[in-house]
Amino acid sequence: MRLTSHQGLDKILLFLLLMIPNMYTTSPFSLYGLQIILFGILALYIVYRNKNFDLSILLIVLSLVAMLFATSIYHVNYYSDLVYSGVDIIIFKRLILCSFWAILSAFVVEYIFSFNRNDITKILSLVIIIPSLFIITQIIVHYFFGFNFDFSIMTGGIPSRSYYGNYRPSGFMPEPAVYSGQMIALLALFLFFNKKINYAFIIGAISIFISQSIAGILLLMLLTGSYILLFSSRKKIIYSLLGFGGVLILALPKLIERYQLFISGKDASNNIKGDAIIHFMTNPDIYIFGYGIVGRDSPNLPSYYEALKDLTIFGSSLSIYGVIIGGLFCILLIGLFYYSTLDFRIKIILFIPLLKLCSPSYPLFWLYLCVVLKILLLTKCKENKKSI
């Protein structure tokens, strides 16, 4: 792994490369302007400037893309039988977008690892703090001034999913759950490169609590708790657990409320996941070939299609590819984690975000996956220990 100091332009490029995928809302400006045009130009310029990429990462990603193309042929026919008008266009668009982000991420991951740890930490701090401060601004403006500071509306899109029940800010993302999932990934990378919790991590953690995403809060507690137990001294563990307990007490009413909703069948976002799993297990076509890279793009599809992008990395792999191809991917991923010479504690930290960041429909998923694959594929034990 080549870790060197870089000039100002390279640092700006890396900042934009990590920041742009965290500004993905429902607006055309965000999708076409930021995620396609700007991210595409930026990645291609980095490839031209760097002239270096990891062939093994590229081959893995191309294999995943090839599987998407192969299974999509079946899915077009399957959904057409459901009188799902325009399904071929929708699947084709999603397929192209996923392939676009996947391949570009594979090309630029080597560039990310060319920076020294200090530079990456500083850049990650900015990428964490900026959306976190926007979340804090949103909650202040809403409750003190009665104004919804919605980035999606500001950029020409429909309102973000922040207005169901009480107000839950979503930052530069379409909904709090997506925001928290991506922030968890940034915090995990921050711990990998920085090796300690500082003000940037704390600000990012606060923003997750403000988003009121239950999944985000639980994963944050899991990530922070894992780090404390695995890396701290005994004395620090005691103090940290006391603080951790205080946070748990504050979050407990919200967790109990969500649990009660779930067991009563009124928690739409979680109950429909159960419906999706049941349909997957009982429908032979879906069980073998998966749902494909679709969401609830048509009212002809059941409501549980909204849950397909939120089933952990293993559940999403099975739901997209089916039990054969998806199962093979799961086995390969487990194998990479198991046989990598990476410190077991680091493996845990890097795996936790994949419990939430698991949809190929977001560019940060591919960028994070490529970074994790790059870390896992470092084979020289002595070099690995030095780099960690």
mmCIF file of C-alpha atoms in Angstrom:
data_model
loop_
_atom_site.group_PDB
_atom_site.id
_atom_site.type_symbol
_atom_site.label_atom_id
_atom_site.label_comp_id
_atom_site.label_asym_id
_atom_site.label_seq_id
_atom_site.Cartn_x
_atom_site.Cartn_y
_atom_site.Cartn_z
ATOM 1 C CA MET A 1 0.000 0.000 0.000
ATOM 2 C CA ARG A 2 1.629 3.244 -1.184
ATOM 3 C CA LEU A 3 1.136 5.941 1.457
ATOM 4 C CA THR A 4 2.612 9.323 0.510
ATOM 5 C CA SER A 5 2.065 13.016 1.102
ATOM 6 C CA HIS A 6 0.085 14.829 -1.599
ATOM 7 C CA GLN A 7 -0.240 18.373 -2.891
ATOM 8 C CA GLY A 8 -3.285 20.589 -2.464
ATOM 9 C CA LEU A 9 -5.002 19.598 -5.707
ATOM 10 C CA ASP A 10 -4.878 15.900 -4.859
ATOM 11 C CA LYS A 11 -6.375 16.586 -1.448
ATOM 12 C CA ILE A 12 -9.226 18.554 -3.028
ATOM 13 C CA LEU A 13 -9.843 15.723 -5.484
ATOM 14 C CA LEU A 14 -10.000 13.147 -2.697
ATOM 15 C CA PHE A 15 -12.315 15.361 -0.646
ATOM 16 C CA LEU A 16 -14.714 15.723 -3.584
ATOM 17 C CA LEU A 17 -14.487 12.004 -4.366
ATOM 18 C CA LEU A 18 -15.668 11.147 -0.850
ATOM 19 C CA MET A 19 -18.048 14.071 -0.385
ATOM 20 C CA ILE A 20 -20.120 13.884 -3.594
ATOM 21 C CA PRO A 21 -21.565 10.375 -2.912
ATOM 22 C CA ASN A 22 -22.824 11.780 0.396
ATOM 23 C CA MET A 23 -24.968 14.375 -1.391
ATOM 24 C CA TYR A 24 -27.432 12.059 -3.128
ATOM 25 C CA THR A 25 -31.066 13.158 -2.802
ATOM 26 C CA THR A 26 -34.169 12.763 -4.958
ATOM 27 C CA SER A 27 -33.429 15.801 -7.127
ATOM 28 C CA PRO A 28 -32.297 15.588 -10.772
ATOM 29 C CA PHE A 29 -29.450 17.975 -9.935
ATOM 30 C CA SER A 30 -28.148 15.588 -7.292
ATOM 31 C CA LEU A 31 -28.437 12.480 -9.489
ATOM 32 C CA TYR A 32 -27.415 13.794 -12.895
ATOM 33 C CA GLY A 33 -25.356 16.822 -11.905
ATOM 34 C CA LEU A 34 -23.458 15.441 -8.903
ATOM 35 C CA GLN A 35 -23.546 11.636 -8.939
ATOM 36 C CA ILE A 36 -23.232 11.098 -12.685
ATOM 37 C CA ILE A 37 -21.579 14.090 -14.355
ATOM 38 C CA LEU A 38 -19.399 15.546 -11.588
ATOM 39 C CA PHE A 39 -18.496 12.211 -9.956
ATOM 40 C CA GLY A 40 -17.817 10.707 -13.383
ATOM 41 C CA ILE A 41 -15.578 13.558 -14.552
ATOM 42 C CA LEU A 42 -13.778 13.590 -11.211
ATOM 43 C CA ALA A 43 -13.135 9.840 -11.204
ATOM 44 C CA LEU A 44 -11.959 9.811 -14.819
ATOM 45 C CA TYR A 45 -9.623 12.732 -14.165
ATOM 46 C CA ILE A 46 -8.192 10.911 -11.140
ATOM 47 C CA VAL A 47 -7.617 7.812 -13.285
ATOM 48 C CA TYR A 48 -5.885 9.958 -15.923
ATOM 49 C CA ARG A 49 -3.835 11.765 -13.295
ATOM 50 C CA ASN A 50 -2.944 8.720 -11.207
ATOM 51 C CA LYS A 51 -2.516 6.156 -14.026
ATOM 52 C CA ASN A 52 -2.610 3.343 -11.474
ATOM 53 C CA PHE A 53 -5.329 0.940 -10.391
ATOM 54 C CA ASP A 54 -5.730 -2.384 -8.596
ATOM 55 C CA LEU A 55 -6.491 -5.088 -11.166
ATOM 56 C CA SER A 56 -7.797 -7.554 -8.561
ATOM 57 C CA ILE A 57 -10.411 -5.079 -7.297
ATOM 58 C CA LEU A 58 -11.430 -4.255 -10.850
ATOM 59 C CA LEU A 59 -11.891 -7.941 -11.733
ATOM 60 C CA ILE A 60 -14.057 -8.550 -8.647
ATOM 61 C CA VAL A 61 -16.248 -5.554 -9.438
ATOM 62 C CA LEU A 62 -16.530 -6.485 -13.116
ATOM 63 C CA SER A 63 -17.672 -9.959 -12.019
ATOM 64 C CA LEU A 64 -20.417 -8.409 -9.896
ATOM 65 C CA VAL A 65 -21.454 -6.169 -12.797
ATOM 66 C CA ALA A 66 -21.503 -9.150 -15.167
ATOM 67 C CA MET A 67 -23.782 -11.002 -12.753
ATOM 68 C CA LEU A 68 -26.095 -7.980 -12.662
ATOM 69 C CA PHE A 69 -26.319 -8.007 -16.460
ATOM 70 C CA ALA A 70 -26.905 -11.765 -16.579
ATOM 71 C CA THR A 71 -29.694 -11.816 -13.998
ATOM 72 C CA SER A 72 -31.309 -8.661 -15.413
ATOM 73 C CA ILE A 73 -32.280 -10.538 -18.586
ATOM 74 C CA TYR A 74 -34.478 -12.818 -16.500
ATOM 75 C CA HIS A 75 -35.864 -9.983 -14.376
ATOM 76 C CA VAL A 76 -37.051 -7.976 -17.392
ATOM 77 C CA ASN A 77 -39.189 -10.933 -18.506
ATOM 78 C CA TYR A 78 -40.393 -11.706 -14.982
ATOM 79 C CA TYR A 79 -41.669 -8.198 -14.239
ATOM 80 C CA SER A 80 -43.110 -7.771 -17.721
ATOM 81 C CA ASP A 81 -45.389 -10.737 -16.920
ATOM 82 C CA LEU A 82 -46.705 -8.710 -13.974
ATOM 83 C CA VAL A 83 -47.966 -6.066 -16.435
ATOM 84 C CA TYR A 84 -45.237 -3.812 -15.150
ATOM 85 C CA SER A 85 -45.083 -1.188 -17.911
ATOM 86 C CA GLY A 86 -41.639 0.223 -18.614
ATOM 87 C CA VAL A 87 -39.812 -2.318 -16.460
ATOM 88 C CA ASP A 88 -37.125 -2.877 -19.085
ATOM 89 C CA ILE A 89 -36.218 0.831 -19.107
ATOM 90 C CA ILE A 90 -36.172 1.061 -15.310
ATOM 91 C CA ILE A 91 -33.978 -2.023 -14.899
ATOM 92 C CA PHE A 92 -31.683 -0.868 -17.703
ATOM 93 C CA LYS A 93 -31.212 2.556 -16.074
ATOM 94 C CA ARG A 94 -30.493 1.046 -12.674
ATOM 95 C CA LEU A 95 -28.112 -1.456 -14.254
ATOM 96 C CA ILE A 96 -26.149 1.257 -16.053
ATOM 97 C CA LEU A 97 -25.966 3.441 -12.942
ATOM 98 C CA CYS A 98 -24.757 0.591 -10.727
ATOM 99 C CA SER A 99 -22.178 -0.463 -13.318
ATOM 100 C CA PHE A 100 -21.032 3.137 -13.754
ATOM 101 C CA TRP A 101 -20.419 3.704 -10.033
ATOM 102 C CA ALA A 102 -18.967 0.240 -9.505
ATOM 103 C CA ILE A 103 -16.345 0.452 -12.251
ATOM 104 C CA LEU A 104 -15.308 4.027 -11.414
ATOM 105 C CA SER A 105 -14.964 3.089 -7.734
ATOM 106 C CA ALA A 106 -12.758 0.142 -8.662
ATOM 107 C CA PHE A 107 -10.496 2.437 -10.688
ATOM 108 C CA VAL A 108 -10.074 5.133 -8.003
ATOM 109 C CA VAL A 109 -9.600 2.965 -4.897
ATOM 110 C CA GLU A 110 -5.850 2.750 -5.478
ATOM 111 C CA TYR A 111 -5.736 6.555 -5.524
ATOM 112 C CA ILE A 112 -7.352 6.690 -2.084
ATOM 113 C CA PHE A 113 -4.684 4.392 -0.668
ATOM 114 C CA SER A 114 -1.885 6.469 -2.138
ATOM 115 C CA PHE A 115 -2.468 9.104 0.558
ATOM 116 C CA ASN A 116 -0.770 8.925 3.928
ATOM 117 C CA ARG A 117 -2.895 8.225 6.985
ATOM 118 C CA ASN A 118 -2.712 11.794 8.291
ATOM 119 C CA ASP A 119 -4.044 13.293 5.034
ATOM 120 C CA ILE A 120 -6.861 10.746 4.751
ATOM 121 C CA THR A 121 -7.873 11.378 8.362
ATOM 122 C CA LYS A 122 -8.085 15.136 7.816
ATOM 123 C CA ILE A 123 -10.103 14.735 4.623
ATOM 124 C CA LEU A 124 -12.437 12.182 6.203
ATOM 125 C CA SER A 125 -12.944 14.585 9.109
ATOM 126 C CA LEU A 126 -14.245 17.229 6.706
ATOM 127 C CA VAL A 127 -16.472 14.721 4.898
ATOM 128 C CA ILE A 128 -17.949 13.725 8.269
ATOM 129 C CA ILE A 129 -18.302 17.209 9.751
ATOM 130 C CA ILE A 130 -19.913 19.009 6.778
ATOM 131 C CA PRO A 131 -23.063 16.828 6.449
ATOM 132 C CA SER A 132 -23.207 16.538 10.253
ATOM 133 C CA LEU A 133 -23.310 20.308 10.646
ATOM 134 C CA PHE A 134 -25.990 20.460 7.957
ATOM 135 C CA ILE A 135 -28.087 17.958 9.950
ATOM 136 C CA ILE A 136 -27.632 20.096 13.089
ATOM 137 C CA THR A 137 -28.584 23.209 11.105
ATOM 138 C CA GLN A 138 -31.709 21.488 9.791
ATOM 139 C CA ILE A 139 -32.971 20.588 13.263
ATOM 140 C CA ILE A 140 -32.250 24.088 14.638
ATOM 141 C CA VAL A 141 -33.918 25.862 11.707
ATOM 142 C CA HIS A 142 -36.958 23.581 11.891
ATOM 143 C CA TYR A 143 -37.678 23.944 15.607
ATOM 144 C CA PHE A 144 -36.568 27.542 16.135
ATOM 145 C CA PHE A 145 -37.686 29.133 12.880
ATOM 146 C CA GLY A 146 -40.360 26.713 11.613
ATOM 147 C CA PHE A 147 -38.610 26.258 8.278
ATOM 148 C CA ASN A 148 -37.714 22.962 6.604
ATOM 149 C CA PHE A 149 -34.191 23.376 5.256
ATOM 150 C CA ASP A 150 -34.502 20.499 2.766
ATOM 151 C CA PHE A 151 -31.535 19.954 0.429
ATOM 152 C CA SER A 152 -33.672 17.878 -1.919
ATOM 153 C CA ILE A 153 -36.234 20.665 -2.386
ATOM 154 C CA MET A 154 -33.447 23.263 -2.644
ATOM 155 C CA THR A 155 -31.963 21.366 -5.601
ATOM 156 C CA GLY A 156 -35.255 20.815 -7.433
ATOM 157 C CA GLY A 157 -36.415 17.437 -6.059
ATOM 158 C CA ILE A 158 -39.357 16.193 -4.040
ATOM 159 C CA PRO A 159 -39.264 16.517 -0.227
ATOM 160 C CA SER A 160 -36.992 14.080 1.557
ATOM 161 C CA ARG A 161 -38.569 11.498 3.858
ATOM 162 C CA SER A 162 -38.151 13.628 6.967
ATOM 163 C CA TYR A 163 -41.767 14.406 7.650
ATOM 164 C CA TYR A 164 -43.299 11.139 8.869
ATOM 165 C CA GLY A 165 -44.521 11.792 12.400
ATOM 166 C CA ASN A 166 -41.975 14.023 14.123
ATOM 167 C CA TYR A 167 -39.377 15.856 12.074
ATOM 168 C CA ARG A 168 -36.256 13.788 11.334
ATOM 169 C CA PRO A 169 -33.543 15.604 9.339
ATOM 170 C CA SER A 170 -31.819 13.655 6.587
ATOM 171 C CA GLY A 171 -28.976 15.989 5.642
ATOM 172 C CA PHE A 172 -27.890 15.702 2.020
ATOM 173 C CA MET A 173 -29.553 12.282 1.666
ATOM 174 C CA PRO A 174 -33.156 11.276 0.792
ATOM 175 C CA GLU A 175 -34.050 9.906 4.232
ATOM 176 C CA PRO A 176 -32.571 9.578 7.749
ATOM 177 C CA ALA A 177 -31.936 5.821 7.431
ATOM 178 C CA VAL A 178 -29.807 6.297 4.315
ATOM 179 C CA TYR A 179 -27.932 9.191 5.906
ATOM 180 C CA SER A 180 -27.135 7.206 9.039
ATOM 181 C CA GLY A 181 -26.011 4.182 7.027
ATOM 182 C CA GLN A 182 -23.534 6.217 5.018
ATOM 183 C CA MET A 183 -22.311 8.114 8.079
ATOM 184 C CA ILE A 184 -21.615 4.809 9.851
ATOM 185 C CA ALA A 185 -19.432 3.813 6.882
ATOM 186 C CA LEU A 186 -17.499 7.093 7.092
ATOM 187 C CA LEU A 187 -17.018 6.668 10.847
ATOM 188 C CA ALA A 188 -15.746 3.107 10.365
ATOM 189 C CA LEU A 189 -13.192 4.287 7.801
ATOM 190 C CA PHE A 190 -12.236 7.102 10.152
ATOM 191 C CA LEU A 191 -11.501 4.580 12.918
ATOM 192 C CA PHE A 192 -9.483 2.461 10.502
ATOM 193 C CA PHE A 193 -7.229 5.334 9.441
ATOM 194 C CA ASN A 194 -7.190 7.413 12.635
ATOM 195 C CA LYS A 195 -7.292 4.665 15.292
ATOM 196 C CA LYS A 196 -9.037 6.878 17.836
ATOM 197 C CA ILE A 197 -12.259 8.733 18.543
ATOM 198 C CA ASN A 198 -11.949 12.511 18.338
ATOM 199 C CA TYR A 199 -14.167 15.559 17.776
ATOM 200 C CA ALA A 200 -14.976 14.643 14.147
ATOM 201 C CA PHE A 201 -16.203 11.190 15.166
ATOM 202 C CA ILE A 202 -18.271 12.666 18.007
ATOM 203 C CA ILE A 203 -19.909 15.248 15.717
ATOM 204 C CA GLY A 204 -20.760 12.491 13.223
ATOM 205 C CA ALA A 205 -22.200 10.369 16.044
ATOM 206 C CA ILE A 206 -24.327 13.289 17.262
ATOM 207 C CA SER A 207 -25.729 13.773 13.759
ATOM 208 C CA ILE A 208 -26.885 10.135 13.691
ATOM 209 C CA PHE A 209 -28.752 10.633 16.961
ATOM 210 C CA ILE A 210 -30.320 13.814 15.579
ATOM 211 C CA SER A 211 -31.489 11.936 12.469
ATOM 212 C CA GLN A 212 -33.440 9.640 14.859
ATOM 213 C CA SER A 213 -32.764 6.614 12.665
ATOM 214 C CA ILE A 214 -33.183 3.611 14.968
ATOM 215 C CA ALA A 215 -31.024 1.396 12.757
ATOM 216 C CA GLY A 216 -28.389 4.126 12.626
ATOM 217 C CA ILE A 217 -28.374 4.554 16.410
ATOM 218 C CA LEU A 218 -28.097 0.797 16.995
ATOM 219 C CA LEU A 219 -25.234 0.477 14.502
ATOM 220 C CA LEU A 220 -23.491 3.487 16.013
ATOM 221 C CA MET A 221 -23.706 1.876 19.433
ATOM 222 C CA LEU A 222 -22.403 -1.393 17.972
ATOM 223 C CA LEU A 223 -19.531 0.377 16.172
ATOM 224 C CA THR A 224 -18.558 2.523 19.141
ATOM 225 C CA GLY A 225 -18.994 -0.308 21.628
ATOM 226 C CA SER A 226 -16.877 -2.659 19.505
ATOM 227 C CA TYR A 227 -14.113 -0.080 19.233
ATOM 228 C CA ILE A 228 -14.132 0.618 22.978
ATOM 229 C CA LEU A 229 -14.074 -3.044 23.976
ATOM 230 C CA LEU A 230 -11.483 -4.078 21.402
ATOM 231 C CA PHE A 231 -9.034 -1.172 21.477
ATOM 232 C CA SER A 232 -9.296 0.616 24.826
ATOM 233 C CA SER A 233 -7.439 -0.037 28.060
ATOM 234 C CA ARG A 234 -9.364 -1.484 31.010
ATOM 235 C CA LYS A 235 -9.643 1.914 32.717
ATOM 236 C CA LYS A 236 -10.904 3.630 29.582
ATOM 237 C CA ILE A 237 -13.376 0.800 29.007
ATOM 238 C CA ILE A 238 -14.958 1.425 32.420
ATOM 239 C CA TYR A 239 -15.342 5.161 31.808
ATOM 240 C CA SER A 240 -16.540 4.611 28.267
ATOM 241 C CA LEU A 241 -19.110 2.029 29.322
ATOM 242 C CA LEU A 242 -20.516 4.478 31.868
ATOM 243 C CA GLY A 243 -20.928 7.068 29.124
ATOM 244 C CA PHE A 244 -22.245 4.396 26.791
ATOM 245 C CA GLY A 245 -24.840 3.437 29.395
ATOM 246 C CA GLY A 246 -25.943 7.055 29.686
ATOM 247 C CA VAL A 247 -26.458 7.268 25.951
ATOM 248 C CA LEU A 248 -28.394 4.001 25.982
ATOM 249 C CA ILE A 249 -30.706 5.356 28.684
ATOM 250 C CA LEU A 250 -31.414 8.435 26.558
ATOM 251 C CA ALA A 251 -32.111 6.321 23.486
ATOM 252 C CA LEU A 252 -34.100 3.655 25.319
ATOM 253 C CA PRO A 253 -37.553 5.304 25.085
ATOM 254 C CA LYS A 254 -37.187 5.596 21.312
ATOM 255 C CA LEU A 255 -36.028 1.988 21.017
ATOM 256 C CA ILE A 256 -38.951 0.731 23.123
ATOM 257 C CA GLU A 257 -41.398 2.788 21.052
ATOM 258 C CA ARG A 258 -40.032 1.307 17.830
ATOM 259 C CA TYR A 259 -40.134 -2.225 19.243
ATOM 260 C CA GLN A 260 -43.769 -1.817 20.268
ATOM 261 C CA LEU A 261 -44.622 -0.574 16.788
ATOM 262 C CA PHE A 262 -42.865 -3.577 15.286
ATOM 263 C CA ILE A 263 -44.640 -6.240 17.353
ATOM 264 C CA SER A 264 -47.977 -4.521 16.744
ATOM 265 C CA GLY A 265 -47.416 -4.679 12.986
ATOM 266 C CA LYS A 266 -47.458 -0.894 12.578
ATOM 267 C CA ASP A 267 -43.750 -0.392 11.918
ATOM 268 C CA ALA A 268 -43.955 -0.190 8.136
ATOM 269 C CA SER A 269 -40.214 -0.018 7.405
ATOM 270 C CA ASN A 270 -39.433 -3.184 9.397
ATOM 271 C CA ASN A 271 -42.620 -5.215 9.012
ATOM 272 C CA ILE A 272 -42.385 -5.087 5.223
ATOM 273 C CA LYS A 273 -38.893 -6.594 5.466
ATOM 274 C CA GLY A 274 -40.495 -9.679 6.937
ATOM 275 C CA ASP A 275 -42.963 -9.752 4.054
ATOM 276 C CA ALA A 276 -40.106 -9.508 1.562
ATOM 277 C CA ILE A 277 -38.257 -12.406 3.207
ATOM 278 C CA ILE A 278 -41.385 -14.597 3.310
ATOM 279 C CA HIS A 279 -42.112 -13.918 -0.375
ATOM 280 C CA PHE A 280 -38.469 -14.650 -1.231
ATOM 281 C CA MET A 281 -38.570 -18.015 0.528
ATOM 282 C CA THR A 282 -41.935 -19.110 -0.891
ATOM 283 C CA ASN A 283 -41.593 -17.964 -4.517
ATOM 284 C CA PRO A 284 -39.339 -20.335 -6.538
ATOM 285 C CA ASP A 285 -38.600 -17.768 -9.261
ATOM 286 C CA ILE A 286 -37.514 -15.108 -6.769
ATOM 287 C CA TYR A 287 -35.669 -17.662 -4.619
ATOM 288 C CA ILE A 288 -33.495 -18.782 -7.528
ATOM 289 C CA PHE A 289 -33.042 -15.554 -9.488
ATOM 290 C CA GLY A 290 -33.707 -12.847 -6.883
ATOM 291 C CA TYR A 291 -35.755 -9.668 -7.157
ATOM 292 C CA GLY A 292 -33.140 -7.881 -9.251
ATOM 293 C CA ILE A 293 -32.040 -4.275 -8.855
ATOM 294 C CA VAL A 294 -35.539 -2.898 -8.455
ATOM 295 C CA GLY A 295 -37.426 -1.019 -5.794
ATOM 296 C CA ARG A 296 -41.093 -0.240 -5.664
ATOM 297 C CA ASP A 297 -40.961 1.533 -9.018
ATOM 298 C CA SER A 298 -44.577 0.783 -9.833
ATOM 299 C CA PRO A 299 -47.847 0.640 -7.845
ATOM 300 C CA ASN A 300 -48.302 -2.831 -9.397
ATOM 301 C CA LEU A 301 -45.562 -4.097 -7.070
ATOM 302 C CA PRO A 302 -46.218 -4.931 -3.381
ATOM 303 C CA SER A 303 -45.162 -2.428 -0.708
ATOM 304 C CA TYR A 304 -42.422 -4.722 0.603
ATOM 305 C CA TYR A 305 -40.332 -3.964 -2.491
ATOM 306 C CA GLU A 306 -39.335 -0.793 -0.638
ATOM 307 C CA ALA A 307 -37.408 -2.966 1.834
ATOM 308 C CA LEU A 308 -35.236 -4.787 -0.717
ATOM 309 C CA LYS A 309 -32.368 -2.304 -0.433
ATOM 310 C CA ASP A 310 -32.142 -2.619 3.356
ATOM 311 C CA LEU A 311 -31.515 -6.278 4.209
ATOM 312 C CA THR A 312 -27.792 -6.222 5.169
ATOM 313 C CA ILE A 313 -25.066 -7.069 2.667
ATOM 314 C CA PHE A 314 -25.968 -10.780 2.758
ATOM 315 C CA GLY A 315 -29.732 -10.290 2.515
ATOM 316 C CA SER A 316 -29.375 -7.766 -0.299
ATOM 317 C CA SER A 317 -27.020 -10.075 -2.217
ATOM 318 C CA LEU A 318 -29.592 -12.877 -2.033
ATOM 319 C CA SER A 319 -32.527 -10.600 -2.843
ATOM 320 C CA ILE A 320 -30.777 -9.110 -5.894
ATOM 321 C CA TYR A 321 -29.026 -12.176 -7.372
ATOM 322 C CA GLY A 322 -30.995 -15.076 -5.912
ATOM 323 C CA VAL A 323 -29.801 -17.918 -3.738
ATOM 324 C CA ILE A 324 -27.266 -19.383 -6.204
ATOM 325 C CA ILE A 325 -25.294 -16.353 -7.393
ATOM 326 C CA GLY A 326 -26.053 -14.316 -4.281
ATOM 327 C CA GLY A 327 -25.043 -17.214 -2.054
ATOM 328 C CA LEU A 328 -21.748 -17.534 -3.943
ATOM 329 C CA PHE A 329 -21.024 -13.841 -3.391
ATOM 330 C CA CYS A 330 -21.780 -14.203 0.338
ATOM 331 C CA ILE A 331 -19.405 -17.163 0.610
ATOM 332 C CA LEU A 332 -16.651 -15.264 -1.202
ATOM 333 C CA LEU A 333 -17.108 -12.202 1.002
ATOM 334 C CA ILE A 334 -17.011 -14.295 4.177
ATOM 335 C CA GLY A 335 -13.933 -16.044 2.804
ATOM 336 C CA LEU A 336 -12.163 -12.742 2.174
ATOM 337 C CA PHE A 337 -12.857 -11.579 5.717
ATOM 338 C CA TYR A 338 -11.855 -14.941 7.193
ATOM 339 C CA TYR A 339 -8.610 -15.520 5.291
ATOM 340 C CA SER A 340 -7.368 -11.923 5.286
ATOM 341 C CA THR A 341 -4.382 -11.338 7.569
ATOM 342 C CA LEU A 342 -6.005 -8.100 8.716
ATOM 343 C CA ASP A 343 -6.353 -7.656 12.469
ATOM 344 C CA PHE A 344 -9.601 -9.329 13.580
ATOM 345 C CA ARG A 345 -10.623 -6.185 15.474
ATOM 346 C CA ILE A 346 -10.364 -4.103 12.309
ATOM 347 C CA LYS A 347 -12.429 -6.669 10.416
ATOM 348 C CA ILE A 348 -15.277 -6.160 12.875
ATOM 349 C CA ILE A 349 -15.115 -2.369 12.544
ATOM 350 C CA LEU A 350 -15.157 -2.532 8.727
ATOM 351 C CA PHE A 351 -17.934 -5.129 8.557
ATOM 352 C CA ILE A 352 -20.459 -3.303 10.750
ATOM 353 C CA PRO A 353 -21.409 -0.672 8.089
ATOM 354 C CA LEU A 354 -22.278 -3.478 5.652
ATOM 355 C CA LEU A 355 -25.223 -4.312 7.883
ATOM 356 C CA LYS A 356 -26.824 -1.083 6.626
ATOM 357 C CA LEU A 357 -24.827 0.174 3.620
ATOM 358 C CA CYS A 358 -25.862 -2.662 1.314
ATOM 359 C CA SER A 359 -27.702 -1.197 -1.685
ATOM 360 C CA PRO A 360 -25.857 -1.044 -5.038
ATOM 361 C CA SER A 361 -28.146 1.849 -5.977
ATOM 362 C CA TYR A 362 -25.899 4.261 -4.046
ATOM 363 C CA PRO A 363 -22.390 5.229 -5.207
ATOM 364 C CA LEU A 364 -20.958 5.199 -1.686
ATOM 365 C CA PHE A 365 -21.810 1.490 -1.417
ATOM 366 C CA TRP A 366 -19.418 0.690 -4.259
ATOM 367 C CA LEU A 367 -16.757 3.079 -3.025
ATOM 368 C CA TYR A 368 -16.885 1.605 0.482
ATOM 369 C CA LEU A 369 -16.990 -1.971 -0.829
ATOM 370 C CA CYS A 370 -13.919 -1.365 -2.990
ATOM 371 C CA VAL A 371 -12.037 0.203 -0.081
ATOM 372 C CA VAL A 372 -12.883 -2.767 2.170
ATOM 373 C CA LEU A 373 -11.888 -5.243 -0.540
ATOM 374 C CA LYS A 374 -8.604 -3.395 -1.004
ATOM 375 C CA ILE A 375 -7.883 -3.608 2.726
ATOM 376 C CA LEU A 376 -8.805 -7.303 2.912
ATOM 377 C CA LEU A 377 -6.683 -8.217 -0.097
ATOM 378 C CA LEU A 378 -3.486 -6.927 1.474
ATOM 379 C CA THR A 379 -1.660 -10.228 1.805
ATOM 380 C CA LYS A 380 1.675 -9.543 3.473
ATOM 381 C CA CYS A 381 1.115 -9.948 7.186
ATOM 382 C CA LYS A 382 3.968 -7.710 8.338
ATOM 383 C CA GLU A 383 2.925 -4.905 5.974
ATOM 384 C CA ASN A 384 -0.678 -5.224 7.118
ATOM 385 C CA LYS A 385 0.237 -4.831 10.760
ATOM 386 C CA LYS A 386 2.311 -1.776 9.996
ATOM 387 C CA SER A 387 -0.476 -0.191 7.943
ATOM 388 C CA ILE A 388 -3.015 -0.764 10.726
#
